[in-house]
Amino acid sequence: MATSTTTWEKLGFRKAFRVGEAGWGHTLWVALVSFIYFLPVLIIVITSFKVQNEALSVPAKFFPTSFFGLIPEQYVFTPTLENFTSVFSRAFTTGGAVESTGFDRYFFNSMFIAGSSVLLALVIGTLAAFGFSRYPLKGNDTYLFIILTTRMLPAIVVIIPIILMFRIVGLSGSYPGIIFLYTAFNLPFTIWMMKSFFDELSLDVEDAARIDGSSELRVFFKVCLPQVVAGLAATFVFGLILTWNEFLFALLLTGADTRTVPVAMNQAVAGGGIGVLWGLLAAIETLFLIPVFLVTFFLQNHLLRGVTFGTVKR
Amino acid sequence: MTTTVIQSTPSSLTTLAPDNWKLAIIGGLGVSILACLALPATISFWIVALMVAIVAAAFVVNAYRRHYYGGLLAAPAIAVLFVMNIFPLLWSLGLSFFAYQSNQQTIRFVGLANYSKLLTDDLKAPELWANLTNTAMFTVLTVSVQMLTGFLLAVLFAKQFPLRRYLLILVLTPMMLSVVAVGVFFSYYYDPTFGIISQVIKAWTGEQFILFSSKTGAVAGIVFADAWMWSPFVMLLVLAGLVSVPTYLYEAAAIDRVGSWRRFWTITFPYIRGLLMLALLFRTIEAFKMADLIILLTKGGNDTMTISYHVIRIANEQNKTSEGAALSYLLLFVVIVLTNLYLYIANRRSQGN
């Protein structure tokens, strides 16, 4: 790539940009599209700074300041941090009785459960994907197909036996139960994704390592794994996003102590006697978005540079 | 450690060796049965679990000695999936042959009555059919919108430009929201009085706009919310393909003055085809299961009921566990047929090239 460009430049053919590059004009255009796409999220974030009657006002108030009188007063709201403080400290009232929101606990639960189950699925799934890719079993495709079908059923089908099963073993409402379940929930995705990454790696490098006397373990850890780091990052992010926001299993299988944020959020929606508290809900969602947003942002480099590894043809 | 001679000692039934899985199975079965007969259920459960672990260990040692790495590597994943998915599936298959309601203690074997009731009952069969058509409609609409939007967004982001990573994360954000928040906040946007969309339309036309007043509106609202949330997923996968195309191919094409349409089909498309298919498969599966958005937005009103919400309603809200199980098995059948079709097409394509 680099050589071809320099040759071109030596010959005097200078392009404005190399192939696949664009300038600020493109940025402007993409920024517009991205902003429109992001708008619903932005409104959630804005709503989290509003008190209830400003959230419900007609016409909708979009702007926190009037920008020195530039924006008509009717579109301006006064930002408040009340919602954020009440997520953690102030108890909110549900039909008279005052009870604590307990969202600090729920945030910890979400983080712990999602993090550990995604990592567990990544370890187990990567091993399995490597196996499926390099040492095909008899009826390999059948196994992969069965693994995929487990992802296809509506969750409700398996959930009834799982509830019964957990009750017998004493796992219902406990951390190991839901973590184990989420691991299974993430596995099909992990296996299929990681297998596609392993499939595209060059076998020559591995064979060279074997000829040089590497054991199979060493080939896996020193040759294959470093080449799919980007794939691991991508799979981790996908799994995290899916698990972080999973609702149905969490609703039916977590107890009061292990409840995750989406479930608690749903109860905050359903439980309020005076309708949905939009500001509070928006604040919860904004806080809930931040960790997964940051993880995605920091793994994005891996995601972007790396996803190429999965598909580069030999 | 260069063992060229593979130890192939025929492990007879009687030798007590760690890799003798046949002996482990027989012994394990015997102990399990004895434990089940003699001990209370809570203790025997753990004894059976222990026996399963011993058999599994025997298999592992056996596989390792025979250099059967494929099975060894896949075993933990298959074990987890078996316990958490396949075993419950078999359990609910069993349940579908019984008359069982989770709020009652009685259980009675009825054979195929649950299935025949669902398929032939005058009340239930048309409802089932309507829900299936709705699901198919939602799947086709959401998946096609997602694929198109995701693809276009990916094309937009395929080039290198300033601030790219900051803009990309903005587009990826909808995917990271929780379904509950998306459902609740889209009902906030669609609300007839204070919803933003209704306000804009009211300012335009002067009359109140209620999106969910017709089926078209309700479907459009749900499809829009779902497509908005999941297009970034398709985008990310397609983008992965687009970025991986080596630039020298494009440079060569530019020298040969290849038209942009042909350049796309001959250079770009082969690189993204696999990922496009993967995105299509995963989105179709998810769209087929779609229930939570509908619960949050329309509660199945205006004829927007999907099959998966129907199952939840039967099994969870009406407590007809076994009927729900039977219905989900009919569903599984449809899904398996669809996936086989997909895999057939995908395989034929990849062999064609």
XYZ file of C-alpha atoms in Angstrom:
667
model
C 0.000 0.000 0.000
C 2.584 2.453 1.178
C 4.975 1.641 -1.637
C 2.340 2.132 -4.309
C 1.505 5.559 -2.944
C 5.089 6.679 -2.823
C 5.699 5.415 -6.352
C 2.727 7.406 -7.501
C 4.018 10.443 -5.742
C 7.499 9.999 -7.206
C 5.980 9.901 -10.668
C 4.327 13.191 -9.909
C 0.737 12.024 -9.652
C -0.437 13.715 -6.512
C -3.942 13.177 -5.385
C -5.774 15.334 -2.938
C -6.238 12.358 -0.636
C -5.218 8.782 -0.668
C -7.942 6.301 -1.494
C -10.287 5.952 1.430
C -9.550 9.311 2.988
C -11.692 12.359 3.138
C -11.441 15.796 4.616
C -13.417 18.151 6.786
C -16.224 18.421 4.255
C -17.011 14.777 4.805
C -16.743 15.291 8.561
C -19.379 17.989 8.402
C -21.741 15.792 6.460
C -21.219 12.801 8.773
C -21.567 15.052 11.812
C -24.981 16.130 10.616
C -26.130 12.549 10.089
C -24.652 11.420 13.419
C -26.307 14.287 15.245
C -29.735 13.409 13.852
C -29.135 9.779 14.727
C -28.019 10.706 18.218
C -30.901 13.105 18.832
C -33.200 10.717 20.751
C -30.339 9.903 23.131
C -29.564 13.581 23.485
C -33.156 14.254 24.449
C -32.919 11.591 27.149
C -29.779 13.247 28.488
C -31.436 16.680 28.372
C -34.549 15.341 30.086
C -32.408 14.074 32.947
C -31.742 17.719 33.860
C -35.418 18.689 33.882
C -37.962 18.666 36.659
C -41.161 16.743 35.996
C -43.417 19.538 34.736
C -40.724 20.893 32.437
C -40.271 17.432 30.968
C -43.979 17.396 30.134
C -44.222 20.959 28.891
C -45.746 21.914 25.557
C -43.903 23.220 23.559
C -40.939 21.035 24.421
C -38.067 22.863 26.095
C -34.783 21.879 24.463
C -32.239 24.375 25.629
C -30.619 24.716 29.044
C -29.729 28.371 28.455
C -31.174 31.017 26.181
C -27.726 31.732 24.680
C -27.925 35.445 25.610
C -31.494 35.875 24.485
C -31.039 34.110 21.159
C -33.621 31.434 21.917
C -37.204 32.328 22.839
C -37.941 31.926 26.520
C -40.579 29.221 25.966
C -37.969 26.723 24.673
C -35.622 27.209 27.606
C -35.640 25.176 30.806
C -33.687 25.633 33.989
C -31.278 22.700 34.382
C -31.284 20.940 37.722
C -29.258 18.132 39.242
C -32.144 17.041 41.426
C -32.788 13.877 39.406
C -29.200 12.671 39.698
C -29.051 13.223 43.428
C -32.383 11.509 43.936
C -31.201 8.436 42.030
C -28.833 7.657 44.885
C -29.826 9.604 47.934
C -33.398 10.796 48.138
C -35.982 8.151 48.598
C -38.783 8.311 46.120
C -42.372 7.767 47.071
C -44.425 4.978 45.625
C -48.028 5.510 46.496
C -47.450 7.039 49.900
C -44.774 4.942 51.557
C -41.282 6.343 51.235
C -38.704 3.838 50.099
C -35.098 4.061 49.057
C -34.389 3.711 45.371
C -31.426 1.485 46.148
C -29.944 2.198 42.770
C -26.372 2.138 44.046
C -26.862 -1.555 44.736
C -28.477 -2.164 41.365
C -25.644 -0.438 39.546
C -23.125 -2.639 41.305
C -25.211 -5.716 40.453
C -25.379 -4.813 36.780
C -21.658 -4.237 36.584
C -20.703 -7.377 38.471
C -23.126 -9.697 36.696
C -22.519 -8.386 33.178
C -18.762 -8.144 33.570
C -18.161 -11.576 35.002
C -20.556 -13.403 32.698
C -19.161 -11.786 29.555
C -15.600 -12.612 30.584
C -16.555 -16.177 31.412
C -18.321 -16.559 28.074
C -15.301 -15.103 26.335
C -12.924 -17.646 27.890
C -15.150 -20.671 27.292
C -16.341 -19.464 23.909
C -12.899 -18.657 22.548
C -11.639 -22.110 23.453
C -14.651 -23.703 21.797
C -14.370 -21.482 18.734
C -10.714 -22.437 18.365
C -11.679 -26.087 18.645
C -14.446 -25.781 16.077
C -12.174 -23.884 13.740
C -8.994 -25.968 13.958
C -10.037 -29.445 15.009
C -13.426 -29.991 13.376
C -15.456 -32.642 15.108
C -17.560 -35.219 13.405
C -20.703 -33.316 12.538
C -19.081 -29.948 13.268
C -21.758 -27.990 11.442
C -24.485 -29.760 13.361
C -22.943 -28.700 16.667
C -22.623 -25.130 15.470
C -26.182 -25.183 14.250
C -27.501 -26.494 17.565
C -25.498 -23.838 19.387
C -27.089 -21.223 17.197
C -30.629 -22.502 17.651
C -30.290 -22.100 21.406
C -30.147 -18.380 20.723
C -33.299 -18.408 18.643
C -36.062 -19.435 20.942
C -37.994 -16.813 22.779
C -36.458 -16.676 26.226
C -39.771 -17.609 27.774
C -39.485 -21.167 26.445
C -36.444 -22.055 28.484
C -37.200 -19.787 31.354
C -39.888 -21.919 33.011
C -37.687 -25.014 33.370
C -34.780 -22.805 34.409
C -36.849 -21.248 37.164
C -37.834 -24.715 38.393
C -34.255 -25.920 38.098
C -32.812 -22.953 39.974
C -35.353 -23.426 42.711
C -34.275 -27.051 43.215
C -30.566 -26.233 43.250
C -31.105 -23.100 45.315
C -29.648 -20.723 42.729
C -32.674 -18.528 42.158
C -32.045 -14.938 43.083
C -28.312 -15.526 43.581
C -25.330 -14.164 41.692
C -23.906 -17.503 40.417
C -27.253 -18.468 38.928
C -27.769 -15.386 36.831
C -24.083 -15.185 35.877
C -24.120 -18.789 34.713
C -27.297 -18.165 32.764
C -25.894 -15.065 31.081
C -22.743 -16.994 30.217
C -24.890 -19.481 28.343
C -26.802 -16.584 26.837
C -23.579 -15.035 25.478
C -21.902 -18.236 24.350
C -23.522 -18.778 20.932
C -22.685 -15.273 19.879
C -19.125 -15.529 21.176
C -18.499 -18.880 19.530
C -19.817 -17.816 16.145
C -17.946 -14.547 16.144
C -14.657 -15.924 17.399
C -14.855 -18.840 14.999
C -15.144 -16.457 12.080
C -12.051 -14.643 13.360
C -10.070 -17.857 13.769
C -11.211 -19.141 10.372
C -9.660 -16.199 8.610
C -6.223 -16.509 10.208
C -3.406 -17.823 8.099
C -2.648 -21.452 8.864
C 0.890 -21.064 7.516
C 2.027 -19.100 10.550
C 0.726 -21.776 12.889
C 2.343 -24.537 10.865
C 5.614 -22.648 10.913
C 5.368 -22.405 14.691
C 4.648 -26.144 14.927
C 7.627 -26.980 12.738
C 9.760 -24.882 15.052
C 8.642 -27.130 17.873
C 5.816 -25.209 19.522
C 3.270 -27.237 21.399
C -0.421 -26.864 20.584
C -0.909 -24.793 23.720
C 1.906 -22.478 22.732
C 0.528 -22.160 19.214
C -2.800 -21.140 20.651
C -1.499 -18.638 23.183
C 1.462 -17.182 21.315
C 0.385 -17.336 17.694
C -3.387 -17.417 17.370
C -4.582 -15.415 20.342
C -2.491 -12.283 19.693
C -3.878 -12.169 16.172
C -7.472 -12.100 17.336
C -7.147 -9.556 20.160
C -9.287 -7.197 18.144
C -11.869 -9.922 17.685
C -11.867 -10.521 21.428
C -12.394 -6.833 22.046
C -15.226 -6.678 19.551
C -16.898 -9.754 20.989
C -16.456 -8.406 24.515
C -18.168 -5.154 23.602
C -21.054 -6.899 21.864
C -21.543 -9.304 24.722
C -21.330 -6.522 27.270
C -23.926 -4.440 25.479
C -26.333 -7.360 25.189
C -25.893 -8.508 28.777
C -25.847 -5.040 30.261
C -29.318 -4.362 28.922
C -30.863 -7.797 29.177
C -34.289 -7.540 30.681
C -36.457 -10.643 30.588
C -34.155 -13.156 32.316
C -33.179 -10.540 34.844
C -36.808 -9.752 35.555
C -37.692 -13.369 36.288
C -34.502 -14.687 37.861
C -33.025 -11.964 40.032
C -34.055 -11.443 43.600
C -34.266 -8.234 45.604
C -30.519 -8.301 46.274
C -29.357 -9.205 42.782
C -31.721 -7.023 40.790
C -30.130 -5.318 37.792
C -30.773 -1.768 36.665
C -33.123 -2.473 33.712
C -35.443 -4.414 36.002
C -35.320 -1.737 38.659
C -35.929 0.861 36.000
C -38.970 -0.981 34.793
C -40.288 -1.115 38.341
C -39.647 2.586 38.753
C -41.749 3.122 35.630
C -44.527 0.806 36.640
C -44.499 1.552 40.360
C -44.943 5.308 40.408
C -48.478 6.286 41.376
C -48.318 9.618 39.573
C -47.193 8.310 36.197
C -43.673 7.991 34.886
C -41.091 10.253 36.496
C -39.378 11.168 33.244
C -36.558 13.152 34.741
C -35.613 10.465 37.237
C -35.824 7.743 34.621
C -33.694 9.755 32.200
C -31.116 10.314 34.911
C -30.968 6.600 35.670
C -30.577 5.744 32.002
C -27.913 8.409 31.501
C -25.894 7.067 34.419
C -26.475 3.528 33.216
C -25.239 4.392 29.749
C -21.931 5.905 30.870
C -19.942 2.723 31.737
C -20.804 0.825 28.579
C -20.311 3.990 26.545
C -16.813 4.418 27.964
C -15.876 0.770 27.434
C -17.012 0.952 23.824
C -15.202 4.224 23.317
C -11.899 2.937 24.663
C -12.109 -0.409 22.875
C -13.173 1.343 19.697
C -9.622 1.499 18.393
C -9.397 -2.251 18.704
C -12.811 -2.517 17.185
C -11.947 -0.409 14.170
C -8.379 -1.449 13.528
C -9.065 -4.961 14.519
C -12.215 -6.073 12.890
C -10.163 -6.114 9.735
C -8.348 -9.174 11.062
C -11.486 -11.198 11.008
C -12.119 -10.765 7.331
C -8.814 -10.259 5.574
C -8.580 -12.917 2.934
C -5.441 -14.897 2.417
C 8.168 -35.492 24.189
C 8.007 -36.652 20.584
C 5.607 -39.491 20.976
C 5.223 -40.814 17.477
C 3.547 -43.957 18.672
C 0.007 -43.122 19.727
C -0.903 -45.183 22.731
C -3.825 -47.202 21.555
C -4.193 -49.662 24.372
C -7.684 -51.068 23.983
C -9.277 -49.936 27.221
C -11.257 -52.931 28.258
C -14.248 -52.518 30.501
C -12.594 -53.809 33.618
C -9.346 -51.860 33.801
C -9.542 -49.092 36.363
C -8.007 -46.191 34.466
C -8.779 -42.481 34.455
C -9.643 -42.586 30.776
C -11.975 -45.550 30.928
C -15.198 -43.710 30.227
C -17.237 -46.862 29.677
C -16.551 -48.028 33.207
C -17.252 -44.515 34.490
C -20.653 -44.463 32.798
C -21.673 -47.855 34.111
C -20.429 -47.123 37.625
C -21.954 -43.661 37.603
C -25.315 -44.927 36.439
C -25.330 -47.632 39.086
C -24.436 -45.280 41.932
C -26.943 -42.685 40.703
C -29.804 -45.143 40.573
C -28.941 -46.497 44.020
C -28.700 -42.970 45.408
C -32.033 -41.983 43.894
C -33.702 -45.037 45.388
C -32.124 -44.923 48.827
C -31.521 -41.276 49.654
C -33.746 -38.176 49.778
C -33.915 -36.042 46.649
C -31.742 -33.185 47.882
C -28.757 -35.443 48.632
C -29.164 -37.720 45.646
C -29.219 -34.704 43.363
C -25.689 -33.828 44.371
C -24.551 -37.446 44.133
C -25.865 -37.620 40.585
C -24.094 -34.350 39.820
C -20.864 -35.812 41.196
C -21.250 -38.922 39.015
C -21.815 -36.743 35.955
C -18.636 -34.860 36.834
C -16.683 -38.132 37.114
C -17.937 -39.339 33.733
C -17.079 -35.962 32.230
C -13.594 -36.146 33.731
C -13.107 -39.598 32.224
C -14.108 -38.276 28.834
C -11.694 -35.363 29.181
C -8.741 -37.559 30.089
C -9.613 -39.948 27.294
C -9.863 -37.134 24.761
C -6.584 -35.642 25.909
C -4.715 -38.951 25.625
C -6.040 -39.465 22.132
C -5.166 -35.901 21.052
C -8.834 -35.276 20.430
C -8.480 -31.536 20.975
C -11.636 -30.524 19.119
C -13.921 -32.196 21.564
C -11.807 -31.130 24.501
C -11.941 -27.468 23.582
C -15.627 -27.459 22.780
C -16.626 -29.456 25.840
C -16.993 -26.625 28.405
C -19.113 -24.575 26.041
C -21.295 -27.520 25.137
C -21.659 -28.423 28.817
C -22.807 -24.914 29.750
C -25.193 -24.775 26.832
C -26.511 -28.197 27.666
C -27.284 -27.326 31.263
C -28.725 -23.895 30.536
C -30.416 -24.376 27.183
C -30.807 -27.872 25.863
C -31.815 -29.491 29.129
C -34.506 -26.844 29.814
C -35.621 -27.230 26.213
C -36.123 -30.953 26.664
C -37.891 -30.261 29.936
C -40.345 -27.915 28.257
C -40.778 -30.399 25.416
C -41.862 -32.850 28.074
C -44.147 -30.255 29.628
C -45.832 -29.640 26.296
C -47.339 -33.116 26.439
C -48.921 -32.499 29.827
C -51.729 -30.345 31.084
C -49.881 -28.234 33.620
C -50.487 -24.773 34.986
C -47.788 -23.186 37.066
C -50.285 -21.889 39.629
C -51.800 -25.327 40.230
C -50.360 -28.510 41.646
C -52.003 -31.006 39.283
C -50.239 -32.431 36.293
C -51.868 -34.730 33.780
C -50.609 -36.418 30.618
C -52.587 -35.318 27.569
C -50.368 -36.316 24.650
C -50.655 -34.095 21.647
C -53.799 -32.321 22.829
C -51.986 -29.030 23.453
C -50.704 -28.952 19.895
C -53.970 -29.937 18.280
C -55.804 -27.373 20.388
C -53.467 -24.636 19.197
C -53.681 -25.629 15.552
C -57.348 -26.482 15.170
C -59.250 -24.610 17.866
C -61.689 -22.123 16.339
C -60.589 -19.341 18.658
C -56.901 -20.026 18.972
C -55.849 -21.023 15.467
C -56.796 -17.727 13.735
C -55.157 -15.753 16.557
C -52.002 -17.805 16.216
C -51.986 -17.284 12.474
C -52.509 -13.536 12.839
C -49.647 -13.323 15.326
C -47.382 -15.297 13.023
C -48.157 -12.961 10.121
C -47.484 -9.987 12.358
C -44.166 -11.452 13.422
C -43.192 -12.113 9.818
C -44.149 -8.563 8.916
C -42.144 -7.083 11.797
C -39.160 -9.285 10.991
C -39.104 -8.351 7.310
C -39.647 -4.658 7.971
C -37.227 -4.165 10.855
C -34.479 -6.312 9.377
C -34.635 -4.692 5.952
C -34.667 -1.190 7.439
C -31.780 -2.117 9.719
C -29.712 -3.659 6.951
C -30.236 -0.656 4.703
C -29.602 1.980 7.381
C -26.678 0.055 8.798
C -25.123 -0.358 5.386
C -25.501 3.303 4.474
C -24.072 4.410 7.816
C -21.140 2.041 7.345
C -20.428 3.457 3.897
C -20.448 6.905 5.456
C -17.900 5.863 8.056
C -15.715 3.706 5.803
C -13.401 6.584 4.919
C -10.830 8.145 7.175
C -11.731 11.662 8.213
C -11.139 13.983 11.127
C -13.140 13.340 14.318
C -14.243 9.965 12.976
C -14.042 8.060 16.265
C -16.053 10.676 18.114
C -18.825 10.657 15.549
C -18.816 6.878 15.350
C -19.462 6.498 19.054
C -22.461 8.831 18.750
C -23.995 6.573 16.137
C -23.233 3.476 18.204
C -24.951 4.805 21.320
C -28.555 3.711 20.578
C -27.385 0.111 20.682
C -26.113 0.589 24.230
C -29.385 1.842 25.656
C -31.517 -0.545 27.591
C -34.663 -1.765 25.848
C -36.720 -0.499 28.763
C -35.393 3.019 28.288
C -35.879 2.904 24.521
C -39.440 1.655 24.886
C -40.378 4.136 27.582
C -38.736 7.100 25.906
C -40.139 6.346 22.484
C -43.573 6.260 24.019
C -42.584 9.673 25.440
C -41.669 10.902 21.948
C -44.801 9.445 20.395
C -47.136 10.734 23.101
C -50.154 12.556 21.597
C -49.952 15.628 23.854
C -46.383 16.268 24.992
C -44.517 13.998 22.563
C -42.036 15.751 20.340
C -43.145 14.105 17.115
C -46.779 14.914 17.783
C -45.882 18.496 18.647
C -44.021 18.972 15.381
C -46.862 17.506 13.356
C -49.421 19.524 15.265
C -47.522 22.713 14.553
C -47.512 21.731 10.897
C -51.033 20.519 10.281
C -52.872 22.059 13.201
C -54.612 18.919 14.374
C -53.667 16.475 17.071
C -51.638 13.527 15.899
C -51.984 10.157 17.548
C -49.453 7.725 16.120
C -50.885 4.601 17.678
C -54.422 5.262 16.496
C -54.013 3.037 13.435
C -52.215 -0.208 12.777
C -49.936 1.382 10.195
C -48.909 4.044 12.678
C -48.345 1.560 15.475
C -46.266 -0.727 13.264
C -44.291 2.211 11.922
C -43.620 3.429 15.441
C -42.377 0.054 16.635
C -40.308 -0.594 13.508
C -38.764 2.852 13.754
C -37.762 2.399 17.374
C -36.344 -1.071 16.798
C -34.518 -0.118 13.611
C -33.087 2.972 15.266
C -31.810 0.913 18.139
C -30.223 -1.904 16.138
C -28.998 -0.401 12.865
C -25.669 0.458 14.552
C -25.128 -3.252 15.103
C -25.396 -3.947 11.383
C -23.276 -0.885 10.735
C -20.466 -2.128 12.934
C -20.313 -5.509 11.219
C -20.479 -4.031 7.718
C -17.904 -1.420 8.650
C -15.592 -4.212 9.740
C -15.813 -5.618 6.224
C -15.450 -2.286 4.490
C -12.355 -1.309 6.454
C -10.708 -4.629 5.682
C -10.694 -4.125 1.920
C -7.058 -3.480 0.944
C -6.708 -0.031 -0.588
C -4.442 -1.254 -3.371
C -7.438 -2.976 -4.925
C -9.221 0.351 -5.180
C -6.089 1.988 -6.504
C -5.760 -0.677 -9.164
C -9.419 -0.217 -10.033
C -8.920 3.519 -10.270
C -6.065 3.003 -12.721
C -8.234 0.702 -14.798
C -11.074 3.229 -14.663
C -13.544 0.729 -13.274
C -16.989 2.213 -12.688
C -18.126 2.678 -9.127
C -20.988 0.171 -9.402
C -18.714 -2.555 -10.713
C -16.039 -1.605 -8.212
C -18.550 -2.190 -5.448
C -19.699 -5.588 -6.707
C -16.313 -6.993 -7.600
C -14.111 -5.562 -4.852
C -16.154 -4.402 -1.868
C -19.007 -6.855 -1.814
C -16.933 -10.072 -1.569
C -15.281 -8.613 1.524
C -18.465 -7.701 3.334
C -20.643 -10.580 2.207
C -19.792 -12.870 5.102
C -20.345 -10.192 7.705
C -23.505 -9.011 5.985
C -24.878 -12.530 6.199
C -23.878 -12.789 9.860
C -25.602 -9.492 10.633
C -28.665 -10.621 8.713
C -28.819 -13.887 10.612
C -28.436 -12.351 14.053
C -30.891 -9.558 13.387
C -33.466 -11.961 11.948
C -33.219 -14.114 15.043
C -33.625 -11.147 17.341
C -36.462 -9.691 15.293
C -38.248 -13.014 15.412
C -38.128 -12.885 19.201
C -39.220 -9.277 19.452
C -41.519 -8.768 22.407
C -40.204 -6.237 24.910
C -40.550 -3.178 22.685
C -44.097 -4.138 21.866
C -44.927 -4.695 25.507
C -43.574 -1.253 26.314
C -45.034 0.630 23.345
C -48.431 -0.774 22.391
C -49.022 -3.749 24.704
C -50.079 -5.667 21.601
C -52.903 -3.262 20.853
C -53.905 -2.315 17.326
C -53.120 -5.786 16.067
C -49.387 -5.545 16.771
C -49.206 -8.754 18.763
C -46.194 -10.914 17.924
C -45.851 -14.595 18.468
C -43.209 -14.226 21.112
C -45.309 -11.818 23.170
C -48.182 -14.255 22.704
C -46.083 -17.020 24.271
C -45.140 -14.782 27.187
C -48.766 -13.920 27.707
C -49.930 -17.528 27.678
C -47.129 -18.926 29.780
C -46.518 -16.125 32.227
C -49.627 -14.014 32.528
C -52.237 -16.732 32.032
C -50.087 -19.402 33.707
C -50.800 -21.954 30.968
C -47.275 -23.318 31.105
C -47.698 -26.412 28.994
C -49.694 -24.652 26.316
C -46.969 -22.038 26.083
C -44.376 -24.782 25.795
C -46.317 -26.410 22.952
C -46.611 -23.113 21.157
C -42.924 -22.405 21.510
C -42.168 -25.771 19.987
C -44.232 -24.889 16.944
C -42.175 -21.704 16.857
C -38.913 -23.586 17.136
C -39.925 -25.668 14.159
C -40.460 -22.551 12.036
C -37.152 -21.086 13.187
C -35.207 -24.247 12.393
C -36.671 -24.394 8.901
C -35.771 -20.749 8.326
C -32.225 -21.144 9.624
C -31.618 -24.228 7.548
C -32.731 -22.314 4.519
C -30.349 -19.525 5.438
C -27.395 -21.849 6.019
C -28.146 -23.656 2.758
C -28.055 -20.393 0.841
C -24.945 -19.180 2.656
C -23.081 -22.445 2.029
C -24.072 -22.597 -1.593
C -22.837 -19.064 -2.082
C -19.503 -19.710 -0.464
C -18.975 -22.890 -2.463
C -19.915 -21.105 -5.659
C -16.857 -18.879 -5.380
